[in-house]
Amino acid sequence: MGKGKDIDVFLRMNFLYQVMHKTIAKLPENLGLLYYYGFTLQMISQRTTSKLDHNIKSSICKRCSVLLYPGLTSIVRLKRKRSKHRVVTCLLCGTRKRFLCRPDYQVWYDKPGT
Amino acid sequence: MSDSPFLKTVDESVTGSVFKDLPLSIFNQDGILKDVSNKFVSTFLKNRVDSRLLNLKELSKYSFPLEQIRVKKKKCSKKRQQLLSVSEKKQLGLFKINTKKLKFDDFVPIHNLWVQYMDEVIQESSDSSQLHQKLMKADYHGCFLVVCAARCSPYLGVSGIVMQETRNTFKLITGNNRVKTIPKKNTNFAFQHNGKFYKIVGNNFQSLSYERAKGKQKQAKSVDV
């Protein structure tokens, strides 16, 4: 992922992502801090034009930039009306994310050849 | 004044001649105005309406409901609004941080994380010029800072873990579970790592925390306080 110069940025984003998990464990009621850490994480990747890992990106709300922790800040449901998929709804702003549940499917980034 | 002819005539007209009830010939047996209304309506229509519609019998075929004017529905755009505006974020309460409920012990695990993070940052850099650039780009959430020099004397000696960093201030949590905001201008901070002391000149850090990550930063002179 990070070769050469940009290692500092990825180290910093990784650190901030772990801080968000620590804050939700200790201070689950304080959403202001969670928003602040999530917003800085998103802005760092924007300003330095460095991509977030897709696992990190899918676990942060696109609209209000709060960590989507199932049970505390989000609800996860499985649905099968169209093709089978997983729906994650943010409890703060109410946005939905849908992820397809296909067997034997890998994201392009995770494939060994790339 | 009483001899003038005008006054007398006016008095007579008021009492008798001008105001009279309508004659009974106009009314029908049911007491409904018939003839007058047709004349009145036809003259009114002559002045106002097109000549084609003058026949009252033709007009009676149609019905003119008053609620005819319908409001057209606006087509809503297919794109829904993706991002929140600042006023909507305020309504959700995203900018509020309850400083009274925060405790120093909650931030200790974040500080332990930061020590591991700082190990990785400082390991790789060997030269002093490289180290300076890396420290400028590094993150300071969870760092234990001490104010070592300040132009404003009551800030001296304040120490705590960094909770938030804004453009012009650091927000520290002290050991007494209190949040203190300290301006960066004209203050120097210091922190300890692996037995070495590092100094931060506040005047160089006057930018947003995510703005510092990009590009090279200019090295300003340290201020004698």
Short mmCIF file of C-alpha atoms in Angstrom, two decimals:
data_model
loop_
_atom_site.label_atom_id
_atom_site.label_comp_id
_atom_site.label_asym_id
_atom_site.label_seq_id
_atom_site.Cartn_x
_atom_site.Cartn_y
_atom_site.Cartn_z
CA MET A 1 0.00 0.00 0.00
CA GLY A 2 2.36 2.68 1.18
CA LYS A 3 5.68 2.70 -0.60
CA GLY A 4 8.33 5.28 0.09
CA LYS A 5 7.27 8.75 1.07
CA ASP A 6 3.62 8.33 1.90
CA ILE A 7 4.12 5.91 4.79
CA ASP A 8 3.64 8.75 7.31
CA VAL A 9 0.12 9.44 6.08
CA PHE A 10 -0.95 5.80 6.25
CA LEU A 11 0.55 5.42 9.71
CA ARG A 12 -1.43 8.43 10.84
CA MET A 13 -4.71 7.25 9.36
CA ASN A 14 -4.23 3.82 10.91
CA PHE A 15 -3.59 5.43 14.27
CA LEU A 16 -6.71 7.58 14.05
CA TYR A 17 -8.84 4.57 13.16
CA GLN A 18 -7.64 2.76 16.27
CA VAL A 19 -8.33 5.86 18.38
CA MET A 20 -11.93 5.80 17.19
CA HIS A 21 -12.31 2.23 18.42
CA LYS A 22 -10.85 3.16 21.79
CA THR A 23 -13.19 6.12 22.22
CA ILE A 24 -16.29 4.10 21.41
CA ALA A 25 -15.24 1.53 24.00
CA LYS A 26 -14.67 4.11 26.74
CA LEU A 27 -17.00 6.99 25.85
CA PRO A 28 -19.91 5.61 23.81
CA GLU A 29 -22.20 8.55 24.60
CA ASN A 30 -19.81 11.21 23.40
CA LEU A 31 -20.59 11.39 19.68
CA GLY A 32 -18.89 14.76 19.23
CA LEU A 33 -15.45 13.29 19.72
CA LEU A 34 -16.23 10.34 17.43
CA TYR A 35 -17.35 12.73 14.71
CA TYR A 36 -14.22 14.82 15.14
CA TYR A 37 -11.80 11.88 14.78
CA GLY A 38 -13.72 10.47 11.84
CA PHE A 39 -13.84 13.80 10.07
CA THR A 40 -10.08 14.34 10.40
CA LEU A 41 -9.50 10.83 9.03
CA GLN A 42 -11.63 11.55 5.99
CA MET A 43 -10.06 14.94 5.41
CA ILE A 44 -6.49 13.58 5.59
CA SER A 45 -7.25 11.07 2.85
CA GLN A 46 -8.88 13.83 0.80
CA ARG A 47 -6.10 16.38 1.10
CA THR A 48 -3.22 14.00 0.52
CA THR A 49 -5.14 12.06 -2.18
CA SER A 50 -4.35 8.72 -0.60
CA LYS A 51 -6.96 5.99 -0.70
CA LEU A 52 -8.55 4.55 2.39
CA ASP A 53 -8.65 0.80 2.74
CA HIS A 54 -12.09 -0.46 1.75
CA ASN A 55 -12.66 -2.11 5.13
CA ILE A 56 -12.06 1.22 6.87
CA LYS A 57 -14.09 3.15 4.35
CA SER A 58 -17.14 0.92 4.66
CA SER A 59 -17.12 1.17 8.45
CA ILE A 60 -17.39 4.98 8.53
CA CYS A 61 -20.65 6.77 7.72
CA LYS A 62 -20.37 8.67 4.49
CA ARG A 63 -22.72 11.42 5.60
CA CYS A 64 -21.97 12.17 9.24
CA SER A 65 -18.52 10.48 9.45
CA VAL A 66 -19.21 8.55 12.65
CA LEU A 67 -17.81 5.06 13.18
CA LEU A 68 -20.54 2.50 12.39
CA TYR A 69 -20.29 0.13 15.33
CA PRO A 70 -23.08 -2.48 15.14
CA GLY A 71 -25.40 -2.16 18.12
CA LEU A 72 -24.24 1.25 19.32
CA THR A 73 -24.30 3.53 16.30
CA SER A 74 -25.70 1.29 13.56
CA ILE A 75 -28.11 -1.58 12.84
CA VAL A 76 -27.17 -4.50 10.58
CA ARG A 77 -29.86 -6.55 8.86
CA LEU A 78 -29.77 -9.30 6.25
CA LYS A 79 -32.32 -9.06 3.44
CA ARG A 80 -33.10 -11.26 0.48
CA LYS A 81 -35.83 -9.54 -1.51
CA ARG A 82 -33.69 -8.67 -4.48
CA SER A 83 -30.33 -10.39 -4.52
CA LYS A 84 -29.24 -11.24 -1.00
CA HIS A 85 -27.57 -8.32 0.71
CA ARG A 86 -26.61 -6.76 4.02
CA VAL A 87 -28.05 -3.38 5.02
CA VAL A 88 -26.24 -1.12 7.49
CA THR A 89 -28.23 1.87 8.75
CA CYS A 90 -26.66 4.75 10.66
CA LEU A 91 -28.64 5.56 13.80
CA LEU A 92 -27.64 9.24 13.81
CA CYS A 93 -28.52 10.44 10.31
CA GLY A 94 -30.35 7.40 8.92
CA THR A 95 -28.31 6.72 5.80
CA ARG A 96 -28.16 3.18 4.48
CA LYS A 97 -25.34 1.18 3.01
CA ARG A 98 -25.90 -2.01 1.08
CA PHE A 99 -23.37 -4.78 0.57
CA LEU A 100 -24.02 -7.77 -1.65
CA CYS A 101 -23.55 -11.19 -0.10
CA ARG A 102 -22.22 -13.33 -2.91
CA PRO A 103 -20.49 -16.62 -2.23
CA ASP A 104 -16.97 -16.89 -3.63
CA TYR A 105 -16.64 -13.15 -4.16
CA GLN A 106 -13.53 -11.14 -3.45
CA VAL A 107 -12.92 -7.45 -3.78
CA TRP A 108 -10.42 -6.68 -6.53
CA TYR A 109 -8.05 -5.18 -4.01
CA ASP A 110 -7.92 -8.40 -1.95
CA LYS A 111 -7.12 -10.69 -4.87
CA PRO A 112 -3.61 -12.15 -4.70
CA GLY A 113 -2.66 -11.24 -8.27
CA THR A 114 -2.84 -7.46 -7.94
CA MET B 1 -76.71 81.90 5.93
CA SER B 2 -80.29 80.62 6.25
CA ASP B 3 -81.45 82.76 3.24
CA SER B 4 -79.19 80.99 0.73
CA PRO B 5 -81.11 78.79 -1.75
CA PHE B 6 -78.56 75.93 -1.84
CA LEU B 7 -78.95 74.88 1.74
CA LYS B 8 -82.74 74.54 1.47
CA THR B 9 -82.60 72.28 -1.56
CA VAL B 10 -80.00 70.01 0.05
CA ASP B 11 -82.14 69.64 3.16
CA GLU B 12 -85.21 68.62 1.17
CA SER B 13 -83.34 66.05 -0.86
CA VAL B 14 -81.93 64.33 2.20
CA THR B 15 -85.28 63.96 3.89
CA GLY B 16 -87.58 62.92 1.05
CA SER B 17 -86.86 62.63 -2.63
CA VAL B 18 -83.57 60.77 -3.17
CA PHE B 19 -83.77 57.71 -0.88
CA LYS B 20 -86.72 55.48 -1.58
CA ASP B 21 -87.42 51.81 -1.41
CA LEU B 22 -87.37 49.84 -4.64
CA PRO B 23 -90.81 49.69 -6.38
CA LEU B 24 -92.68 46.40 -5.97
CA SER B 25 -92.94 45.84 -9.76
CA ILE B 26 -89.30 44.81 -9.91
CA PHE B 27 -89.75 41.96 -7.45
CA ASN B 28 -91.36 38.66 -8.34
CA GLN B 29 -93.82 36.94 -6.12
CA ASP B 30 -91.04 35.06 -4.45
CA GLY B 31 -89.17 38.24 -3.78
CA ILE B 32 -86.24 37.42 -6.10
CA LEU B 33 -84.68 39.98 -8.40
CA LYS B 34 -85.22 38.83 -11.96
CA ASP B 35 -85.29 41.47 -14.66
CA VAL B 36 -82.78 43.78 -13.09
CA SER B 37 -80.31 41.04 -12.49
CA ASN B 38 -80.27 39.96 -16.15
CA LYS B 39 -79.73 43.51 -17.33
CA PHE B 40 -77.11 44.14 -14.75
CA VAL B 41 -75.23 40.96 -15.55
CA SER B 42 -75.41 41.50 -19.33
CA THR B 43 -74.00 45.02 -19.11
CA PHE B 44 -71.30 43.82 -16.77
CA LEU B 45 -70.37 41.05 -19.19
CA LYS B 46 -70.33 43.39 -22.20
CA ASN B 47 -67.62 45.43 -20.64
CA ARG B 48 -65.52 42.57 -19.33
CA VAL B 49 -65.94 39.44 -21.43
CA ASP B 50 -65.29 38.50 -25.06
CA SER B 51 -68.06 39.08 -27.53
CA ARG B 52 -68.29 35.36 -28.30
CA LEU B 53 -69.47 34.46 -24.83
CA LEU B 54 -72.19 37.10 -24.59
CA ASN B 55 -75.15 34.72 -24.74
CA LEU B 56 -76.07 33.85 -21.22
CA LYS B 57 -77.80 30.62 -22.26
CA GLU B 58 -74.61 29.24 -23.71
CA LEU B 59 -72.71 30.10 -20.62
CA SER B 60 -75.21 28.26 -18.46
CA LYS B 61 -74.13 24.96 -20.06
CA TYR B 62 -70.72 25.15 -18.54
CA SER B 63 -69.84 24.95 -14.92
CA PHE B 64 -67.10 27.03 -13.40
CA PRO B 65 -65.95 25.60 -10.06
CA LEU B 66 -63.87 27.88 -7.94
CA GLU B 67 -61.31 25.20 -7.10
CA GLN B 68 -60.27 24.77 -10.70
CA ILE B 69 -56.78 26.08 -10.19
CA ARG B 70 -54.55 23.16 -9.36
CA VAL B 71 -51.02 23.43 -8.11
CA LYS B 72 -48.67 21.45 -10.29
CA LYS B 73 -46.42 19.09 -8.44
CA LYS B 74 -42.76 19.92 -8.70
CA LYS B 75 -40.63 17.13 -10.03
CA CYS B 76 -38.19 16.19 -7.30
CA SER B 77 -34.68 15.64 -8.50
CA LYS B 78 -33.46 12.06 -8.60
CA LYS B 79 -30.22 12.84 -6.83
CA ARG B 80 -30.76 12.87 -3.09
CA GLN B 81 -28.61 15.08 -0.97
CA GLN B 82 -25.57 13.10 0.07
CA LEU B 83 -23.66 15.36 2.41
CA LEU B 84 -24.81 17.20 5.51
CA SER B 85 -24.59 20.94 5.72
CA VAL B 86 -23.11 22.62 8.75
CA SER B 87 -26.50 23.71 10.11
CA GLU B 88 -27.76 20.13 9.89
CA LYS B 89 -24.68 18.92 11.73
CA LYS B 90 -25.43 21.43 14.47
CA GLN B 91 -28.97 20.10 14.79
CA LEU B 92 -27.65 16.56 15.20
CA GLY B 93 -25.34 17.80 17.93
CA LEU B 94 -22.11 16.72 16.33
CA PHE B 95 -20.16 19.76 17.49
CA LYS B 96 -21.13 19.35 21.12
CA ILE B 97 -18.65 17.70 23.45
CA ASN B 98 -19.69 17.27 27.06
CA THR B 99 -16.54 18.37 28.83
CA LYS B 100 -17.92 17.78 32.30
CA LYS B 101 -18.38 14.04 31.87
CA LEU B 102 -14.91 13.39 30.46
CA LYS B 103 -12.32 11.79 32.72
CA PHE B 104 -8.57 11.57 32.55
CA ASP B 105 -8.59 7.78 32.93
CA ASP B 106 -10.60 7.33 29.74
CA PHE B 107 -7.81 8.89 27.72
CA VAL B 108 -4.97 6.78 29.14
CA PRO B 109 -5.46 3.89 26.62
CA ILE B 110 -5.34 6.44 23.78
CA HIS B 111 -2.07 7.74 25.20
CA ASN B 112 -0.64 4.19 25.25
CA LEU B 113 -1.63 3.85 21.59
CA TRP B 114 0.08 7.10 20.75
CA VAL B 115 3.38 5.91 22.29
CA GLN B 116 3.40 2.91 19.94
CA TYR B 117 2.57 5.17 17.01
CA MET B 118 5.36 7.59 17.85
CA ASP B 119 7.87 4.73 18.06
CA GLU B 120 7.23 3.88 14.43
CA VAL B 121 7.45 7.48 13.30
CA ILE B 122 10.76 8.25 14.99
CA GLN B 123 12.48 4.92 14.25
CA GLU B 124 12.91 5.38 10.56
CA SER B 125 14.16 8.91 10.48
CA SER B 126 17.79 9.49 11.34
CA ASP B 127 18.67 13.00 10.20
CA SER B 128 17.49 15.98 12.15
CA SER B 129 16.00 17.63 9.05
CA GLN B 130 13.96 14.51 8.23
CA LEU B 131 12.84 14.17 11.80
CA HIS B 132 11.62 17.74 11.80
CA GLN B 133 9.45 17.11 8.74
CA LYS B 134 8.04 13.94 10.24
CA LEU B 135 7.18 15.58 13.53
CA MET B 136 5.38 18.34 11.64
CA LYS B 137 3.21 15.78 9.84
CA ALA B 138 2.60 13.58 12.87
CA ASP B 139 -0.60 13.32 14.82
CA TYR B 140 -0.81 14.57 18.39
CA HIS B 141 -4.12 13.21 19.65
CA GLY B 142 -3.28 11.37 22.86
CA CYS B 143 0.08 13.04 23.43
CA PHE B 144 0.95 14.18 26.92
CA LEU B 145 1.92 17.83 26.47
CA VAL B 146 3.40 20.31 28.92
CA VAL B 147 3.41 24.05 28.38
CA CYS B 148 7.06 24.97 28.85
CA ALA B 149 6.99 28.60 27.80
CA ALA B 150 4.19 31.06 27.27
CA ARG B 151 3.82 34.79 26.95
CA CYS B 152 0.70 34.60 29.07
CA SER B 153 1.93 33.47 32.47
CA PRO B 154 -1.04 31.43 33.84
CA TYR B 155 -0.68 28.90 31.02
CA LEU B 156 2.81 27.95 32.24
CA GLY B 157 3.09 24.44 33.60
CA VAL B 158 -0.30 23.21 32.45
CA SER B 159 -0.05 19.57 31.42
CA GLY B 160 -2.48 17.06 29.99
CA ILE B 161 -3.43 14.65 27.22
CA VAL B 162 -4.45 16.23 23.92
CA MET B 163 -8.15 15.65 23.28
CA GLN B 164 -8.75 17.93 20.33
CA GLU B 165 -6.71 20.12 18.04
CA THR B 166 -8.15 23.13 16.27
CA ARG B 167 -6.57 25.74 14.06
CA ASN B 168 -5.43 27.95 16.88
CA THR B 169 -5.71 25.89 20.06
CA PHE B 170 -4.90 22.62 21.75
CA LYS B 171 -7.52 21.18 24.11
CA LEU B 172 -5.89 19.34 26.99
CA ILE B 173 -7.41 17.12 29.67
CA THR B 174 -5.63 17.72 32.95
CA GLY B 175 -5.25 15.31 35.86
CA ASN B 176 -8.14 17.01 37.66
CA ASN B 177 -10.59 15.89 34.93
CA ARG B 178 -10.85 19.43 33.54
CA VAL B 179 -10.54 20.51 29.91
CA LYS B 180 -8.31 23.49 29.20
CA THR B 181 -7.98 25.23 25.85
CA ILE B 182 -4.56 26.70 25.22
CA PRO B 183 -3.77 28.93 22.25
CA LYS B 184 -0.83 27.96 20.05
CA LYS B 185 0.33 31.50 19.39
CA ASN B 186 3.37 32.54 21.40
CA THR B 187 3.51 29.33 23.44
CA ASN B 188 5.97 26.44 23.36
CA PHE B 189 4.98 22.89 24.22
CA ALA B 190 7.15 19.96 25.16
CA PHE B 191 6.72 16.20 25.35
CA GLN B 192 8.86 13.28 26.42
CA HIS B 193 9.47 10.14 24.42
CA ASN B 194 11.95 7.36 25.21
CA GLY B 195 13.87 9.58 27.59
CA LYS B 196 14.27 12.41 25.07
CA PHE B 197 12.56 15.76 25.18
CA TYR B 198 10.99 17.25 22.09
CA LYS B 199 9.84 20.82 21.79
CA ILE B 200 6.94 22.10 19.71
CA VAL B 201 6.90 25.74 18.68
CA GLY B 202 3.29 26.77 18.67
CA ASN B 203 3.66 29.43 15.99
CA ASN B 204 4.65 26.78 13.40
CA PHE B 205 1.58 24.70 14.20
CA GLN B 206 -1.04 27.32 13.43
CA SER B 207 -3.03 25.28 10.94
CA LEU B 208 -5.72 22.62 10.93
CA SER B 209 -4.57 19.18 11.98
CA TYR B 210 -5.45 17.57 8.65
CA GLU B 211 -3.94 20.47 6.71
CA ARG B 212 -0.54 19.78 8.21
CA ALA B 213 -0.35 16.31 6.66
CA LYS B 214 0.14 17.51 3.10
CA GLY B 215 3.28 18.93 1.60
CA LYS B 216 6.28 20.57 3.16
CA GLN B 217 5.88 23.06 5.93
CA LYS B 218 7.88 26.21 6.26
CA GLN B 219 10.12 26.38 9.26
CA ALA B 220 9.46 29.56 11.18
CA LYS B 221 11.80 30.95 13.75
CA SER B 222 11.21 30.06 17.34
CA VAL B 223 9.90 32.87 19.48
CA ASP B 224 11.68 33.97 22.60
CA VAL B 225 9.09 34.11 25.26
#
